Amino acid sequence: MTHAEAKARHARLVEEIRGHDHAYYVEARPSISDQAYDKLYHELLDLEKEFPDLVTPDSPSQRVGGEPLTAFKPVHHLSPMMSLDNTYSQEEVRNFVTRVQKLVPGETLEWMVEPKVDGVAINLRYEKGVFTCGATRGDGTTGDDVTANLKTIRSLPGKLKATGKKIPDVVEIRGEVYLPKAAFLKLNAERVAAGDEPFANPRNSAAGSLKQLDPRLVAKRPLDVIVYGLGTFQGAEPPLEHDEVLAWLKSVGFKSPQKTWKCRSADELLAAINELDQLRHKFLYETDGAVIKLNSFALREKIGFTSKAPRWAIAYKYAAEQAETKLKAITIQVGRTGALTPVAELEPVFLAGSTIARATLHNEDELRRKDIRVGDTVTIEKAGEVIPAVVGVVLTKRTGKEVPFEFPKHCPECGSKVARTEGNGTGEGVVWRCLNATCPAQVRGRIEHWCARGAMDIEGGGEVLASQLVKNALVHDVADLYSLTLEQLTNLERMGEKSAQNFLDGIAASKTRDLWRLLFGLGILHVGAGVAKALGKRFATLDDLFSASETQLTEVEDIGEVIAHSLVQWHQEPKNRELIERLRKAGLNFNSSLYKPAAALGPFAGKTFVLTGTLPTLKREEAAAKIEALGGKVSGSVSKKTDYVVAGDDAGSKLEKAQKLGVKVIDEAELLKMCDE
Ligand code: IVH
């Protein structure tokens, strides 16, 4: 193929893929089968491999990947990002309308109402139609550059669609990044399965995801974006009204609010707000309010701003649904990792569509802070998809008979002493743990986790059976499952021969499961399914994995120090080593089908380079491309993890740091030699 032919084909492929992305991610109306899409996408990748100069920043191939950053660059917004004043009552909405009308007497006011998406505000800059920079709100003037993370959002156009109208030279588009409710629930379930603390709400999970420095981790979170406004708009005819803005945003390829209302009076506004309240529960994203905006830009101009918010707009916040009930008791739940969680046992109460009899109290610190006592009347809250929580005590209803809760010093399940373990930088607070690894609650949890669908996938091994097996002392750890007999099982209460045989068949089938499932199933702290897969890619066998040092483990993509430490610590326990040997004897598969030998990853696999100073012949991007093409990583800063610093002229502090840390320093000639070798 000539270069000209490749270029033409590339342009057509990009167009076609963009069209399919828009249909799938924006309109939720797929226009092609997954296979056919993959074929197009791979053709694009192949073409770009052969003709690297065709790769543009807005190519669909540039969505995922990108090197981890050491910090976000600050970005100055071209127009400031304001916030909104909030109201919580219908009365305040009426007052707002009156207030605005007074500022523009005699004018007919037309309002727009749209959902207030509960996510993270974002500013998207497009230059000549191409997405060039995306930033968080920050202080309203300057935010963090999260462009690489935003590029992983498939519904975000890399290039604005042509509409026949002139595209602005520079435009800032304002919107909200969010994690859909279903993805939030799934992510939390995964975090809990890996022994990590769940996110409190979808908003936090979106903010936490956007703040990740490694775009590859962000790509694994199905973030999405809805846009609802403009900042700077230069070099084309700007819209004159807000509904025109929404229509334009839609026409150039964005997801905009799925339902909006145009209103001409306070009564109409309140009706719209109520209607949205009914509808919002069915939305795929969390909606915590309604935003009311004046439609006409000319009138907005006349009305102006306060120091932090426009005077022509307001947010009506829906109250989180709350109820009062009696706290009958506090019980302690012991999890698979030994963590003791206080649980509120409540007088059942109906709240936001379901009856609630239990709610988490998180941990001891939380209990103390809220001074929750047994017998108290408490307020419980359920905001959207969030698990019900006790928000506080109704102090006016205290009688003096309430009893403060003594956090147990011994495990309620096995009587062993408990120890307070500090948080370790993974979002987990201070927790009490039962340190007895043979505690029945922990064993039960470990068996259940091992059998779970995402792990070894053994049907029937749920809570009930796991509990029976432990109670009857048939199983003390997961290896014991492999010596269970039909007779032992049928002797259990309510266990027929057929279910017993099915369970045994499931156990037998689990022997051939892939290594990552086994690893995940072991329930090692912080080793979720994603981490287990990442390990499976880099290690051929379980033995290879456990002979790696902590440092070697941190060199694996997606594995940080906390995880590496947890793995090594787990394996240092003699009991755990013994468990592995018994699993080996039982005939379990210890090999990974995901394993890719380092050679396939390139000779520089696992090696991190830092470039500094001016190199004699190569531009920085060229040097980086060479290193990456051979499987190496290029990082922006020098640390203990750096393998080589490539230094040119005027190399400054990075060179000094490399020398201080004893990192190997090479020049361009040496780098080129290594590349040739
Ligand atoms: S308009 C000057 N519209 O709510 C107008 N904001 O509480 C600025 N938000 O910072 C925002 N949905 O992050 C607007 N449909 C919507 C919105 C929305 C969510 C967020 C946004 C803003 C915050 C203000």
PDB file of N, CA, C and O in Angstrom, residues 566-633:
ATOM      1  N   SER A 566       1.324  -7.317  50.382  1.00  0.00           N
ATOM      2  CA  SER A 566       0.290  -8.232  50.854  1.00  0.00           C
ATOM      3  C   SER A 566       0.547  -9.659  50.345  1.00  0.00           C
ATOM      4  O   SER A 566       0.400 -10.636  51.083  1.00  0.00           O
ATOM      5  N   LEU A 567       0.954  -9.775  49.072  1.00  0.00           N
ATOM      6  CA  LEU A 567       1.220 -11.098  48.491  1.00  0.00           C
ATOM      7  C   LEU A 567       2.377 -11.788  49.204  1.00  0.00           C
ATOM      8  O   LEU A 567       2.293 -12.961  49.576  1.00  0.00           O
ATOM      9  N   VAL A 568       3.456 -11.024  49.393  1.00  0.00           N
ATOM     10  CA  VAL A 568       4.647 -11.606  50.010  1.00  0.00           C
ATOM     11  C   VAL A 568       4.347 -12.014  51.451  1.00  0.00           C
ATOM     12  O   VAL A 568       4.705 -13.107  51.896  1.00  0.00           O
ATOM     13  N   GLN A 569       3.637 -11.134  52.139  1.00  0.00           N
ATOM     14  CA  GLN A 569       3.298 -11.427  53.527  1.00  0.00           C
ATOM     15  C   GLN A 569       2.447 -12.699  53.633  1.00  0.00           C
ATOM     16  O   GLN A 569       2.662 -13.541  54.493  1.00  0.00           O
ATOM     17  N   TRP A 570       1.494 -12.800  52.720  1.00  0.00           N
ATOM     18  CA  TRP A 570       0.612 -13.961  52.731  1.00  0.00           C
ATOM     19  C   TRP A 570       1.434 -15.241  52.576  1.00  0.00           C
ATOM     20  O   TRP A 570       1.236 -16.219  53.283  1.00  0.00           O
ATOM     21  N   HIS A 571       2.377 -15.193  51.648  1.00  0.00           N
ATOM     22  CA  HIS A 571       3.148 -16.394  51.350  1.00  0.00           C
ATOM     23  C   HIS A 571       4.165 -16.722  52.434  1.00  0.00           C
ATOM     24  O   HIS A 571       4.640 -17.844  52.536  1.00  0.00           O
ATOM     25  N   GLN A 572       4.492 -15.725  53.266  1.00  0.00           N
ATOM     26  CA  GLN A 572       5.450 -15.995  54.342  1.00  0.00           C
ATOM     27  C   GLN A 572       4.821 -16.808  55.474  1.00  0.00           C
ATOM     28  O   GLN A 572       5.520 -17.460  56.235  1.00  0.00           O
ATOM     29  N   GLU A 573       3.487 -16.782  55.559  1.00  0.00           N
ATOM     30  CA  GLU A 573       2.780 -17.559  56.586  1.00  0.00           C
ATOM     31  C   GLU A 573       2.961 -19.047  56.319  1.00  0.00           C
ATOM     32  O   GLU A 573       2.526 -19.533  55.265  1.00  0.00           O
ATOM     33  N   PRO A 574       3.522 -19.815  57.242  1.00  0.00           N
ATOM     34  CA  PRO A 574       3.697 -21.254  57.011  1.00  0.00           C
ATOM     35  C   PRO A 574       2.367 -21.955  56.681  1.00  0.00           C
ATOM     36  O   PRO A 574       2.315 -22.820  55.814  1.00  0.00           O
ATOM     37  N   LYS A 575       1.299 -21.516  57.346  1.00  0.00           N
ATOM     38  CA  LYS A 575      -0.013 -22.137  57.109  1.00  0.00           C
ATOM     39  C   LYS A 575      -0.432 -22.011  55.650  1.00  0.00           C
ATOM     40  O   LYS A 575      -1.006 -22.928  55.068  1.00  0.00           O
ATOM     41  N   ASN A 576      -0.148 -20.850  55.088  1.00  0.00           N
ATOM     42  CA  ASN A 576      -0.547 -20.608  53.703  1.00  0.00           C
ATOM     43  C   ASN A 576       0.288 -21.431  52.729  1.00  0.00           C
ATOM     44  O   ASN A 576      -0.216 -21.936  51.734  1.00  0.00           O
ATOM     45  N   ARG A 577       1.586 -21.570  53.043  1.00  0.00           N
ATOM     46  CA  ARG A 577       2.441 -22.407  52.186  1.00  0.00           C
ATOM     47  C   ARG A 577       1.945 -23.850  52.208  1.00  0.00           C
ATOM     48  O   ARG A 577       1.901 -24.528  51.186  1.00  0.00           O
ATOM     49  N   GLU A 578       1.560 -24.260  53.396  1.00  0.00           N
ATOM     50  CA  GLU A 578       1.061 -25.627  53.550  1.00  0.00           C
ATOM     51  C   GLU A 578      -0.217 -25.805  52.727  1.00  0.00           C
ATOM     52  O   GLU A 578      -0.407 -26.819  52.056  1.00  0.00           O
ATOM     53  N   LEU A 579      -1.068 -24.791  52.751  1.00  0.00           N
ATOM     54  CA  LEU A 579      -2.315 -24.834  51.985  1.00  0.00           C
ATOM     55  C   LEU A 579      -2.015 -25.025  50.498  1.00  0.00           C
ATOM     56  O   LEU A 579      -2.632 -25.844  49.813  1.00  0.00           O
ATOM     57  N   ILE A 580      -1.046 -24.244  50.016  1.00  0.00           N
ATOM     58  CA  ILE A 580      -0.673 -24.340  48.603  1.00  0.00           C
ATOM     59  C   ILE A 580      -0.228 -25.774  48.282  1.00  0.00           C
ATOM     60  O   ILE A 580      -0.625 -26.340  47.255  1.00  0.00           O
ATOM     61  N   GLU A 581       0.560 -26.379  49.174  1.00  0.00           N
ATOM     62  CA  GLU A 581       1.046 -27.740  48.915  1.00  0.00           C
ATOM     63  C   GLU A 581      -0.113 -28.733  48.874  1.00  0.00           C
ATOM     64  O   GLU A 581      -0.133 -29.644  48.055  1.00  0.00           O
ATOM     65  N   ARG A 582      -1.082 -28.535  49.767  1.00  0.00           N
ATOM     66  CA  ARG A 582      -2.230 -29.455  49.761  1.00  0.00           C
ATOM     67  C   ARG A 582      -3.070 -29.275  48.505  1.00  0.00           C
ATOM     68  O   ARG A 582      -3.622 -30.232  47.963  1.00  0.00           O
ATOM     69  N   LEU A 583      -3.166 -28.045  48.018  1.00  0.00           N
ATOM     70  CA  LEU A 583      -3.916 -27.814  46.769  1.00  0.00           C
ATOM     71  C   LEU A 583      -3.172 -28.467  45.598  1.00  0.00           C
ATOM     72  O   LEU A 583      -3.781 -29.041  44.700  1.00  0.00           O
ATOM     73  N   ARG A 584      -1.856 -28.383  45.647  1.00  0.00           N
ATOM     74  CA  ARG A 584      -1.053 -29.005  44.586  1.00  0.00           C
ATOM     75  C   ARG A 584      -1.301 -30.512  44.584  1.00  0.00           C
ATOM     76  O   ARG A 584      -1.552 -31.114  43.545  1.00  0.00           O
ATOM     77  N   LYS A 585      -1.268 -31.100  45.780  1.00  0.00           N
ATOM     78  CA  LYS A 585      -1.477 -32.553  45.927  1.00  0.00           C
ATOM     79  C   LYS A 585      -2.860 -32.955  45.424  1.00  0.00           C
ATOM     80  O   LYS A 585      -3.042 -34.010  44.831  1.00  0.00           O
ATOM     81  N   ALA A 586      -3.849 -32.071  45.668  1.00  0.00           N
ATOM     82  CA  ALA A 586      -5.220 -32.376  45.241  1.00  0.00           C
ATOM     83  C   ALA A 586      -5.348 -32.289  43.720  1.00  0.00           C
ATOM     84  O   ALA A 586      -6.386 -32.633  43.161  1.00  0.00           O
ATOM     85  N   GLY A 587      -4.303 -31.818  43.055  1.00  0.00           N
ATOM     86  CA  GLY A 587      -4.298 -31.815  41.592  1.00  0.00           C
ATOM     87  C   GLY A 587      -4.812 -30.540  40.958  1.00  0.00           C
ATOM     88  O   GLY A 587      -5.258 -30.546  39.809  1.00  0.00           O
ATOM     89  N   LEU A 588      -4.756 -29.437  41.698  1.00  0.00           N
ATOM     90  CA  LEU A 588      -5.239 -28.196  41.096  1.00  0.00           C
ATOM     91  C   LEU A 588      -4.243 -27.626  40.098  1.00  0.00           C
ATOM     92  O   LEU A 588      -3.027 -27.804  40.241  1.00  0.00           O
ATOM     93  N   ASN A 589      -4.782 -26.930  39.108  1.00  0.00           N
ATOM     94  CA  ASN A 589      -3.945 -26.323  38.074  1.00  0.00           C
ATOM     95  C   ASN A 589      -3.261 -25.072  38.617  1.00  0.00           C
ATOM     96  O   ASN A 589      -3.930 -24.174  39.127  1.00  0.00           O
ATOM     97  N   PHE A 590      -1.954 -25.032  38.479  1.00  0.00           N
ATOM     98  CA  PHE A 590      -1.189 -23.863  38.933  1.00  0.00           C
ATOM     99  C   PHE A 590      -0.631 -23.062  37.753  1.00  0.00           C
ATOM    100  O   PHE A 590       0.226 -22.209  37.937  1.00  0.00           O
ATOM    101  N   ASN A 591      -1.082 -23.394  36.533  1.00  0.00           N
ATOM    102  CA  ASN A 591      -0.524 -22.711  35.352  1.00  0.00           C
ATOM    103  C   ASN A 591      -1.450 -21.611  34.863  1.00  0.00           C
ATOM    104  O   ASN A 591      -2.671 -21.721  34.968  1.00  0.00           O
ATOM    105  N   SER A 592      -0.846 -20.584  34.290  1.00  0.00           N
ATOM    106  CA  SER A 592      -1.639 -19.464  33.804  1.00  0.00           C
ATOM    107  C   SER A 592      -1.745 -19.478  32.287  1.00  0.00           C
ATOM    108  O   SER A 592      -0.742 -19.487  31.587  1.00  0.00           O
ATOM    109  N   SER A 593      -2.996 -19.473  31.795  1.00  0.00           N
ATOM    110  CA  SER A 593      -3.163 -19.432  30.337  1.00  0.00           C
ATOM    111  C   SER A 593      -3.024 -17.999  29.834  1.00  0.00           C
ATOM    112  O   SER A 593      -2.951 -17.756  28.637  1.00  0.00           O
ATOM    113  N   LEU A 594      -3.008 -17.043  30.753  1.00  0.00           N
ATOM    114  CA  LEU A 594      -2.890 -15.637  30.326  1.00  0.00           C
ATOM    115  C   LEU A 594      -1.434 -15.223  30.129  1.00  0.00           C
ATOM    116  O   LEU A 594      -1.155 -14.162  29.607  1.00  0.00           O
ATOM    117  N   TYR A 595      -0.535 -16.097  30.578  1.00  0.00           N
ATOM    118  CA  TYR A 595       0.882 -15.734  30.622  1.00  0.00           C
ATOM    119  C   TYR A 595       1.442 -15.369  29.251  1.00  0.00           C
ATOM    120  O   TYR A 595       1.248 -16.092  28.282  1.00  0.00           O
ATOM    121  N   LYS A 596       2.122 -14.219  29.226  1.00  0.00           N
ATOM    122  CA  LYS A 596       2.832 -13.815  28.006  1.00  0.00           C
ATOM    123  C   LYS A 596       4.297 -13.685  28.380  1.00  0.00           C
ATOM    124  O   LYS A 596       4.637 -12.847  29.219  1.00  0.00           O
ATOM    125  N   PRO A 597       5.176 -14.501  27.784  1.00  0.00           N
ATOM    126  CA  PRO A 597       6.586 -14.408  28.161  1.00  0.00           C
ATOM    127  C   PRO A 597       7.126 -13.014  27.897  1.00  0.00           C
ATOM    128  O   PRO A 597       6.672 -12.332  26.960  1.00  0.00           O
ATOM    129  N   ALA A 598       8.093 -12.608  28.698  1.00  0.00           N
ATOM    130  CA  ALA A 598       8.648 -11.265  28.571  1.00  0.00           C
ATOM    131  C   ALA A 598       9.141 -11.008  27.159  1.00  0.00           C
ATOM    132  O   ALA A 598       9.036  -9.899  26.647  1.00  0.00           O
ATOM    133  N   ALA A 599       9.636 -12.065  26.488  1.00  0.00           N
ATOM    134  CA  ALA A 599      10.166 -11.879  25.135  1.00  0.00           C
ATOM    135  C   ALA A 599       9.086 -11.326  24.211  1.00  0.00           C
ATOM    136  O   ALA A 599       9.343 -10.442  23.393  1.00  0.00           O
ATOM    137  N   ALA A 600       7.848 -11.828  24.398  1.00  0.00           N
ATOM    138  CA  ALA A 600       6.759 -11.357  23.546  1.00  0.00           C
ATOM    139  C   ALA A 600       6.421  -9.903  23.849  1.00  0.00           C
ATOM    140  O   ALA A 600       5.841  -9.206  23.040  1.00  0.00           O
ATOM    141  N   LEU A 601       6.775  -9.476  25.026  1.00  0.00           N
ATOM    142  CA  LEU A 601       6.485  -8.098  25.415  1.00  0.00           C
ATOM    143  C   LEU A 601       7.604  -7.156  24.957  1.00  0.00           C
ATOM    144  O   LEU A 601       7.514  -5.957  25.114  1.00  0.00           O
ATOM    145  N   GLY A 602       8.671  -7.729  24.450  1.00  0.00           N
ATOM    146  CA  GLY A 602       9.791  -6.897  23.999  1.00  0.00           C
ATOM    147  C   GLY A 602      10.943  -6.978  24.976  1.00  0.00           C
ATOM    148  O   GLY A 602      10.750  -7.258  26.158  1.00  0.00           O
ATOM    149  N   PRO A 603      12.172  -6.732  24.469  1.00  0.00           N
ATOM    150  CA  PRO A 603      13.364  -6.874  25.307  1.00  0.00           C
ATOM    151  C   PRO A 603      13.415  -5.876  26.472  1.00  0.00           C
ATOM    152  O   PRO A 603      14.123  -6.114  27.440  1.00  0.00           O
ATOM    153  N   PHE A 604      12.680  -4.765  26.370  1.00  0.00           N
ATOM    154  CA  PHE A 604      12.711  -3.784  27.458  1.00  0.00           C
ATOM    155  C   PHE A 604      11.559  -3.986  28.455  1.00  0.00           C
ATOM    156  O   PHE A 604      11.305  -3.128  29.289  1.00  0.00           O
ATOM    157  N   ALA A 605      10.854  -5.124  28.324  1.00  0.00           N
ATOM    158  CA  ALA A 605       9.683  -5.338  29.185  1.00  0.00           C
ATOM    159  C   ALA A 605      10.074  -5.225  30.648  1.00  0.00           C
ATOM    160  O   ALA A 605      11.095  -5.764  31.072  1.00  0.00           O
ATOM    161  N   GLY A 606       9.276  -4.521  31.407  1.00  0.00           N
ATOM    162  CA  GLY A 606       9.526  -4.387  32.843  1.00  0.00           C
ATOM    163  C   GLY A 606      10.574  -3.336  33.175  1.00  0.00           C
ATOM    164  O   GLY A 606      10.857  -3.102  34.340  1.00  0.00           O
ATOM    165  N   LYS A 607      11.159  -2.719  32.148  1.00  0.00           N
ATOM    166  CA  LYS A 607      12.202  -1.709  32.402  1.00  0.00           C
ATOM    167  C   LYS A 607      11.610  -0.293  32.280  1.00  0.00           C
ATOM    168  O   LYS A 607      10.865  -0.004  31.353  1.00  0.00           O
ATOM    169  N   THR A 608      11.979   0.542  33.224  1.00  0.00           N
ATOM    170  CA  THR A 608      11.499   1.923  33.193  1.00  0.00           C
ATOM    171  C   THR A 608      12.647   2.880  32.898  1.00  0.00           C
ATOM    172  O   THR A 608      13.713   2.780  33.509  1.00  0.00           O
ATOM    173  N   PHE A 609      12.404   3.758  31.927  1.00  0.00           N
ATOM    174  CA  PHE A 609      13.403   4.750  31.509  1.00  0.00           C
ATOM    175  C   PHE A 609      12.914   6.155  31.862  1.00  0.00           C
ATOM    176  O   PHE A 609      11.713   6.410  31.850  1.00  0.00           O
ATOM    177  N   VAL A 610      13.850   7.034  32.155  1.00  0.00           N
ATOM    178  CA  VAL A 610      13.513   8.447  32.296  1.00  0.00           C
ATOM    179  C   VAL A 610      14.420   9.222  31.351  1.00  0.00           C
ATOM    180  O   VAL A 610      15.624   8.976  31.296  1.00  0.00           O
ATOM    181  N   LEU A 611      13.805  10.124  30.563  1.00  0.00           N
ATOM    182  CA  LEU A 611      14.583  10.923  29.614  1.00  0.00           C
ATOM    183  C   LEU A 611      14.806  12.304  30.213  1.00  0.00           C
ATOM    184  O   LEU A 611      13.876  12.908  30.745  1.00  0.00           O
ATOM    185  N   THR A 612      16.031  12.805  30.102  1.00  0.00           N
ATOM    186  CA  THR A 612      16.271  14.147  30.623  1.00  0.00           C
ATOM    187  C   THR A 612      17.330  14.868  29.789  1.00  0.00           C
ATOM    188  O   THR A 612      18.225  14.238  29.225  1.00  0.00           O
ATOM    189  N   GLY A 613      17.175  16.170  29.670  1.00  0.00           N
ATOM    190  CA  GLY A 613      18.117  16.967  28.880  1.00  0.00           C
ATOM    191  C   GLY A 613      17.869  16.825  27.391  1.00  0.00           C
ATOM    192  O   GLY A 613      16.939  16.138  26.960  1.00  0.00           O
ATOM    193  N   THR A 614      18.687  17.491  26.580  1.00  0.00           N
ATOM    194  CA  THR A 614      18.532  17.450  25.125  1.00  0.00           C
ATOM    195  C   THR A 614      19.455  16.377  24.556  1.00  0.00           C
ATOM    196  O   THR A 614      20.663  16.426  24.760  1.00  0.00           O
ATOM    197  N   LEU A 615      18.860  15.429  23.841  1.00  0.00           N
ATOM    198  CA  LEU A 615      19.671  14.357  23.254  1.00  0.00           C
ATOM    199  C   LEU A 615      20.255  14.862  21.932  1.00  0.00           C
ATOM    200  O   LEU A 615      19.635  15.692  21.261  1.00  0.00           O
ATOM    201  N   PRO A 616      21.444  14.345  21.535  1.00  0.00           N
ATOM    202  CA  PRO A 616      22.109  14.882  20.346  1.00  0.00           C
ATOM    203  C   PRO A 616      21.307  14.734  19.049  1.00  0.00           C
ATOM    204  O   PRO A 616      21.260  15.662  18.247  1.00  0.00           O
ATOM    205  N   THR A 617      20.672  13.578  18.813  1.00  0.00           N
ATOM    206  CA  THR A 617      19.973  13.433  17.521  1.00  0.00           C
ATOM    207  C   THR A 617      18.470  13.188  17.693  1.00  0.00           C
ATOM    208  O   THR A 617      17.670  13.642  16.891  1.00  0.00           O
ATOM    209  N   LEU A 618      18.093  12.444  18.727  1.00  0.00           N
ATOM    210  CA  LEU A 618      16.680  12.069  18.857  1.00  0.00           C
ATOM    211  C   LEU A 618      15.888  13.148  19.572  1.00  0.00           C
ATOM    212  O   LEU A 618      16.359  13.725  20.549  1.00  0.00           O
ATOM    213  N   LYS A 619      14.654  13.385  19.090  1.00  0.00           N
ATOM    214  CA  LYS A 619      13.745  14.214  19.862  1.00  0.00           C
ATOM    215  C   LYS A 619      13.232  13.340  21.002  1.00  0.00           C
ATOM    216  O   LYS A 619      13.238  12.114  20.906  1.00  0.00           O
ATOM    217  N   ARG A 620      12.744  13.980  22.038  1.00  0.00           N
ATOM    218  CA  ARG A 620      12.291  13.223  23.208  1.00  0.00           C
ATOM    219  C   ARG A 620      11.216  12.185  22.834  1.00  0.00           C
ATOM    220  O   ARG A 620      11.273  11.038  23.240  1.00  0.00           O
ATOM    221  N   GLU A 621      10.237  12.618  21.980  1.00  0.00           N
ATOM    222  CA  GLU A 621       9.153  11.684  21.617  1.00  0.00           C
ATOM    223  C   GLU A 621       9.711  10.505  20.822  1.00  0.00           C
ATOM    224  O   GLU A 621       9.215   9.391  20.917  1.00  0.00           O
ATOM    225  N   GLU A 622      10.737  10.802  20.004  1.00  0.00           N
ATOM    226  CA  GLU A 622      11.300   9.712  19.196  1.00  0.00           C
ATOM    227  C   GLU A 622      11.983   8.682  20.101  1.00  0.00           C
ATOM    228  O   GLU A 622      11.841   7.472  19.915  1.00  0.00           O
ATOM    229  N   ALA A 623      12.729   9.183  21.071  1.00  0.00           N
ATOM    230  CA  ALA A 623      13.414   8.271  21.997  1.00  0.00           C
ATOM    231  C   ALA A 623      12.373   7.450  22.764  1.00  0.00           C
ATOM    232  O   ALA A 623      12.504   6.231  22.905  1.00  0.00           O
ATOM    233  N   ALA A 624      11.309   8.142  23.211  1.00  0.00           N
ATOM    234  CA  ALA A 624      10.263   7.450  23.974  1.00  0.00           C
ATOM    235  C   ALA A 624       9.607   6.372  23.111  1.00  0.00           C
ATOM    236  O   ALA A 624       9.370   5.250  23.559  1.00  0.00           O
ATOM    237  N   ALA A 625       9.359   6.715  21.834  1.00  0.00           N
ATOM    238  CA  ALA A 625       8.709   5.756  20.944  1.00  0.00           C
ATOM    239  C   ALA A 625       9.574   4.513  20.772  1.00  0.00           C
ATOM    240  O   ALA A 625       9.071   3.384  20.746  1.00  0.00           O
ATOM    241  N   LYS A 626      10.883   4.714  20.660  1.00  0.00           N
ATOM    242  CA  LYS A 626      11.798   3.569  20.493  1.00  0.00           C
ATOM    243  C   LYS A 626      11.735   2.657  21.719  1.00  0.00           C
ATOM    244  O   LYS A 626      11.669   1.434  21.598  1.00  0.00           O
ATOM    245  N   ILE A 627      11.767   3.282  22.888  1.00  0.00           N
ATOM    246  CA  ILE A 627      11.757   2.501  24.130  1.00  0.00           C
ATOM    247  C   ILE A 627      10.441   1.738  24.256  1.00  0.00           C
ATOM    248  O   ILE A 627      10.415   0.543  24.536  1.00  0.00           O
ATOM    249  N   GLU A 628       9.351   2.443  23.964  1.00  0.00           N
ATOM    250  CA  GLU A 628       8.046   1.804  24.115  1.00  0.00           C
ATOM    251  C   GLU A 628       7.826   0.699  23.084  1.00  0.00           C
ATOM    252  O   GLU A 628       7.209  -0.315  23.380  1.00  0.00           O
ATOM    253  N   ALA A 629       8.379   0.907  21.886  1.00  0.00           N
ATOM    254  CA  ALA A 629       8.206  -0.102  20.849  1.00  0.00           C
ATOM    255  C   ALA A 629       8.851  -1.420  21.282  1.00  0.00           C
ATOM    256  O   ALA A 629       8.454  -2.499  20.845  1.00  0.00           O
ATOM    257  N   LEU A 630       9.871  -1.350  22.151  1.00  0.00           N
ATOM    258  CA  LEU A 630      10.545  -2.568  22.606  1.00  0.00           C
ATOM    259  C   LEU A 630      10.012  -3.022  23.963  1.00  0.00           C
ATOM    260  O   LEU A 630      10.615  -3.849  24.637  1.00  0.00           O
ATOM    261  N   GLY A 631       8.890  -2.455  24.352  1.00  0.00           N
ATOM    262  CA  GLY A 631       8.216  -2.941  25.565  1.00  0.00           C
ATOM    263  C   GLY A 631       8.579  -2.199  26.837  1.00  0.00           C
ATOM    264  O   GLY A 631       8.110  -2.546  27.917  1.00  0.00           O
ATOM    265  N   GLY A 632       9.434  -1.179  26.742  1.00  0.00           N
ATOM    266  CA  GLY A 632       9.827  -0.431  27.940  1.00  0.00           C
ATOM    267  C   GLY A 632       8.806   0.630  28.302  1.00  0.00           C
ATOM    268  O   GLY A 632       7.878   0.898  27.549  1.00  0.00           O
ATOM    269  N   LYS A 633       8.998   1.201  29.478  1.00  0.00           N
ATOM    270  CA  LYS A 633       8.104   2.245  29.975  1.00  0.00           C
ATOM    271  C   LYS A 633       8.903   3.524  30.069  1.00  0.00           C
ATOM    272  O   LYS A 633      10.072   3.490  30.450  1.00  0.00           O
TER     273      LYS A 633
END
